[in-house]
GROMACS .gro file of C-alpha atoms in nm:
model
  204
    1MET     CA    1  -0.788   3.282   3.176
    2ASN     CA    2  -1.061   3.550   3.184
    3VAL     CA    3  -1.380   3.443   3.009
    4GLU     CA    4  -1.707   3.631   2.981
    5ASP     CA    5  -2.019   3.437   3.074
    6ASP     CA    6  -2.178   3.486   2.733
    7GLU     CA    7  -1.864   3.411   2.532
    8PRO     CA    8  -1.901   3.089   2.327
    9LEU     CA    9  -1.623   2.845   2.397
   10ASP     CA   10  -1.490   2.549   2.207
   11LEU     CA   11  -1.496   2.240   2.421
   12SER     CA   12  -1.234   1.973   2.366
   13LEU     CA   13  -1.289   1.633   2.519
   14SER     CA   14  -1.025   1.383   2.612
   15LEU     CA   15  -1.079   1.031   2.738
   16TRP     CA   16  -0.909   0.892   3.041
   17HIS     CA   17  -0.873   0.568   2.850
   18GLY     CA   18  -0.816   0.558   2.475
   19SER     CA   19  -0.996   0.228   2.419
   20CYS     CA   20  -1.340   0.396   2.440
   21ILE     CA   21  -1.301   0.568   2.102
   22GLY     CA   22  -1.621   0.663   1.928
   23LYS     CA   23  -1.853   0.670   2.228
   24GLU     CA   24  -1.800   1.026   2.348
   25LYS     CA   25  -2.025   1.319   2.266
   26VAL     CA   26  -1.906   1.639   2.106
   27ILE     CA   27  -2.023   1.968   2.246
   28LYS     CA   28  -1.896   2.244   2.022
   29LYS     CA   29  -2.001   2.550   2.217
   30VAL     CA   30  -2.074   2.626   2.577
   31ILE     CA   31  -2.251   2.947   2.666
   32LYS     CA   32  -2.228   2.925   3.044
   33LYS     CA   33  -1.894   2.827   3.184
   34GLU     CA   34  -2.063   2.698   3.502
   35GLU     CA   35  -2.237   2.413   3.314
   36GLU     CA   36  -2.116   2.063   3.388
   37TYR     CA   37  -2.144   1.761   3.161
   38TYR     CA   38  -2.144   1.399   3.261
   39ASP     CA   39  -2.187   1.088   3.052
   40GLY     CA   40  -2.310   0.794   3.257
   41ASP     CA   41  -2.100   0.549   3.060
   42LEU     CA   42  -1.778   0.744   3.034
   43CYS     CA   43  -1.568   0.968   3.253
   44LEU     CA   44  -1.470   1.263   3.036
   45SER     CA   45  -1.207   1.523   3.102
   46LEU     CA   46  -1.344   1.858   2.980
   47SER     CA   47  -1.117   2.144   2.886
   48LEU     CA   48  -1.246   2.495   2.812
   49SER     CA   49  -1.039   2.725   2.595
   50PRO     CA   50  -1.109   3.012   2.353
   51SER     CA   51  -0.892   2.839   2.092
   52PRO     CA   52  -0.933   2.462   2.045
   53SER     CA   53  -0.631   2.239   2.091
   54PRO     CA   54  -0.538   2.068   1.762
   55SER     CA   55  -0.452   1.737   1.927
   56PHE     CA   56  -0.764   1.533   1.846
   57TYR     CA   57  -1.121   1.608   1.749
   58TYR     CA   58  -1.421   1.379   1.736
   59GLY     CA   59  -1.676   1.399   1.458
   60THR     CA   60  -1.929   1.198   1.263
   61THR     CA   61  -1.728   1.149   0.945
   62SER     CA   62  -1.715   0.785   0.838
   63ILE     CA   63  -1.398   0.600   0.933
   64VAL     CA   64  -1.261   0.265   0.832
   65VAL     CA   65  -1.189   0.037   1.123
   66TYR     CA   66  -0.964  -0.248   1.014
   67GLY     CA   67  -1.187  -0.529   0.897
   68SER     CA   68  -1.506  -0.321   0.873
   69THR     CA   69  -1.650   0.011   0.758
   70SER     CA   70  -1.884   0.228   0.963
   71THR     CA   71  -2.074   0.547   0.884
   72ASP     CA   72  -2.205   0.589   1.238
   73SER     CA   73  -2.060   0.844   1.477
   74GLU     CA   74  -1.700   0.734   1.507
   75ALA     CA   75  -1.384   0.901   1.631
   76VAL     CA   76  -1.208   1.072   1.344
   77PRO     CA   77  -0.889   1.274   1.385
   78SER     CA   78  -0.941   1.606   1.213
   79SER     CA   79  -0.863   1.969   1.277
   80PRO     CA   80  -0.992   2.320   1.213
   81ASN     CA   81  -0.974   2.378   0.836
   82ASN     CA   82  -0.783   2.048   0.811
   83GLN     CA   83  -0.460   2.241   0.869
   84PHE     CA   84  -0.324   2.048   1.165
   85GLN     CA   85  -0.059   1.787   1.099
   86PRO     CA   86   0.108   1.582   1.372
   87GLU     CA   87   0.472   1.639   1.446
   88TRP     CA   88   0.637   1.312   1.353
   89THR     CA   89   0.860   1.281   1.658
   90PHE     CA   90   0.972   0.931   1.556
   91THR     CA   91   1.086   0.859   1.202
   92LYS     CA   92   1.244   0.547   1.061
   93HIS     CA   93   1.354   0.394   0.734
   94LEU     CA   94   1.209   0.045   0.756
   95SER     CA   95   1.456  -0.239   0.782
   96LYS     CA   96   1.417  -0.575   0.614
   97SER     CA   97   1.313  -0.731   0.945
   98ASP     CA   98   1.044  -0.465   0.998
   99CYS     CA   99   0.869  -0.591   0.683
  100ASP     CA  100   0.935  -0.961   0.744
  101LYS     CA  101   0.617  -1.169   0.782
  102GLY     CA  102   0.807  -1.416   0.997
  103GLN     CA  103   0.905  -1.157   1.256
  104ALA     CA  104   0.580  -0.958   1.228
  105ARG     CA  105   0.693  -0.656   1.427
  106LEU     CA  106   0.814  -0.297   1.400
  107LEU     CA  107   1.122  -0.228   1.609
  108LEU     CA  108   1.097   0.109   1.785
  109ASN     CA  109   1.351   0.343   1.938
  110LYS     CA  110   1.368   0.261   2.310
  111PRO     CA  111   1.426   0.619   2.439
  112TRP     CA  112   1.140   0.749   2.223
  113VAL     CA  113   0.897   0.492   2.366
  114LYS     CA  114   1.006   0.559   2.725
  115ASN     CA  115   0.984   0.937   2.683
  116ASN     CA  116   0.654   0.942   2.494
  117VAL     CA  117   0.440   0.631   2.536
  118ILE     CA  118   0.535   0.465   2.865
  119GLU     CA  119   0.408   0.692   3.143
  120ASN     CA  120   0.476   0.487   3.455
  121GLU     CA  121   0.625   0.170   3.597
  122LEU     CA  122   0.293  -0.014   3.574
  123GLN     CA  123   0.279   0.038   3.198
  124ARG     CA  124   0.642  -0.066   3.164
  125GLU     CA  125   0.564  -0.393   3.340
  126GLU     CA  126   0.250  -0.443   3.131
  127ALA     CA  127   0.456  -0.408   2.813
  128ILE     CA  128   0.671  -0.697   2.933
  129LYS     CA  129   0.392  -0.920   3.063
  130ASN     CA  130   0.039  -1.017   2.956
  131GLY     CA  131   0.105  -0.989   2.583
  132GLY     CA  132   0.188  -0.619   2.589
  133ILE     CA  133  -0.007  -0.293   2.594
  134SER     CA  134  -0.303  -0.244   2.360
  135ILE     CA  135  -0.244   0.058   2.135
  136ASP     CA  136  -0.496   0.247   1.922
  137PHE     CA  137  -0.317   0.304   1.592
  138PHE     CA  138  -0.445   0.559   1.339
  139ASP     CA  139  -0.319   0.584   0.982
  140TRP     CA  140  -0.313   0.959   0.915
  141ASP     CA  141  -0.284   0.913   0.537
  142GLU     CA  142  -0.560   0.659   0.482
  143LYS     CA  143  -0.781   0.751   0.780
  144TYR     CA  144  -0.828   0.407   0.927
  145LEU     CA  145  -0.799   0.279   1.281
  146LEU     CA  146  -0.678  -0.053   1.414
  147GLY     CA  147  -0.541  -0.206   1.731
  148LEU     CA  148  -0.177  -0.302   1.781
  149LYS     CA  149   0.025  -0.425   2.077
  150LEU     CA  150   0.329  -0.257   2.225
  151LYS     CA  151   0.563  -0.517   2.370
  152SER     CA  152   0.897  -0.509   2.546
  153TRP     CA  153   1.154  -0.779   2.483
  154VAL     CA  154   1.383  -0.917   2.752
  155THR     CA  155   1.657  -0.706   2.591
  156GLY     CA  156   1.457  -0.393   2.673
  157SER     CA  157   1.370  -0.318   2.310
  158TYR     CA  158   1.015  -0.215   2.223
  159VAL     CA  159   0.818  -0.346   1.924
  160LEU     CA  160   0.473  -0.303   1.771
  161THR     CA  161   0.302  -0.634   1.695
  162GLU     CA  162  -0.043  -0.772   1.605
  163ASN     CA  163  -0.175  -0.626   1.280
  164TRP     CA  164   0.157  -0.461   1.198
  165ILE     CA  165   0.218  -0.684   0.895
  166GLY     CA  166  -0.136  -0.739   0.767
  167GLY     CA  167  -0.294  -0.417   0.887
  168VAL     CA  168  -0.009  -0.181   0.803
  169CYS     CA  169   0.277  -0.325   0.593
  170GLN     CA  170   0.067  -0.521   0.346
  171ARG     CA  171  -0.222  -0.278   0.342
  172ARG     CA  172   0.008   0.018   0.268
  173GLY     CA  173   0.250  -0.180   0.050
  174LEU     CA  174   0.551  -0.100   0.267
  175HIS     CA  175   0.899  -0.223   0.182
  176GLU     CA  176   1.250  -0.203   0.318
  177GLY     CA  177   1.380   0.153   0.291
  178ASP     CA  178   1.042   0.328   0.306
  179LYS     CA  179   1.032   0.608   0.565
  180ILE     CA  180   0.753   0.621   0.821
  181GLY     CA  181   0.661   0.866   1.096
  182LEU     CA  182   0.491   0.819   1.433
  183HIS     CA  183   0.336   1.064   1.677
  184TRP     CA  184   0.200   0.971   2.018
  185ASP     CA  185  -0.108   1.163   2.132
  186ARG     CA  186  -0.067   1.165   2.511
  187ILE     CA  187  -0.415   1.301   2.582
  188ASN     CA  188  -0.614   1.048   2.380
  189ARG     CA  189  -0.353   0.769   2.387
  190ILE     CA  190  -0.351   0.720   2.011
  191LEU     CA  191  -0.051   0.647   1.792
  192TYR     CA  192  -0.063   0.840   1.463
  193PHE     CA  193   0.118   0.692   1.164
  194ALA     CA  194   0.214   0.818   0.819
  195VAL     CA  195   0.429   0.712   0.526
  196LEU     CA  196   0.673   1.000   0.472
  197GLU     CA  197   0.886   0.872   0.184
  198ARG     CA  198   0.885   0.579  -0.057
  199LYS     CA  199   1.211   0.423  -0.158
  200ILE     CA  200   1.239   0.373  -0.533
  201HIS     CA  201   1.259  -0.001  -0.578
  202PRO     CA  202   1.410  -0.138  -0.900
  203GLN     CA  203   1.168  -0.305  -1.138
  204ILE     CA  204   1.219  -0.679  -1.164
   0.00000   0.00000   0.00000
């Protein structure tokens, strides 16, 4: 990529670990491509490009974190002109068990998880042991963030637990037959979520 020294560049930042959301700084333009940036608390991966990648942008818009509200500088998925929408690579019509308080989990497609979320053998083992992998989960419709766990059963199936019922199903009023979509952001390690369709439930 040929870049002139005086050409302003958009700078996209991606964390090496998604759990540090909200602490990174945003630098919108860089005049000299030789400049280096380092945050003493975080290791940031900096990517220079004339056109910003629409994967994830950090701003100062207020965001609701499950259980609290903050107007400080938080991480908020957005995009230039608000035109970017994730590609919902996983879609599902919720089953009865997905919405069951007793089971308290969302059953996921095993190949989708292995091809998108699980990046190595260490993560696969972590999903089986130690209570699962911590996942940053962002509701694209309602713009709120919460933490879930990705676990692997002995059968090899993958499920989302912790906050799935209270933080997602009950909060969004989800029922059997509703269609949801998921998109895994590999760079920032965030799971985007949206309700795509609502099943018409008969009035009782």
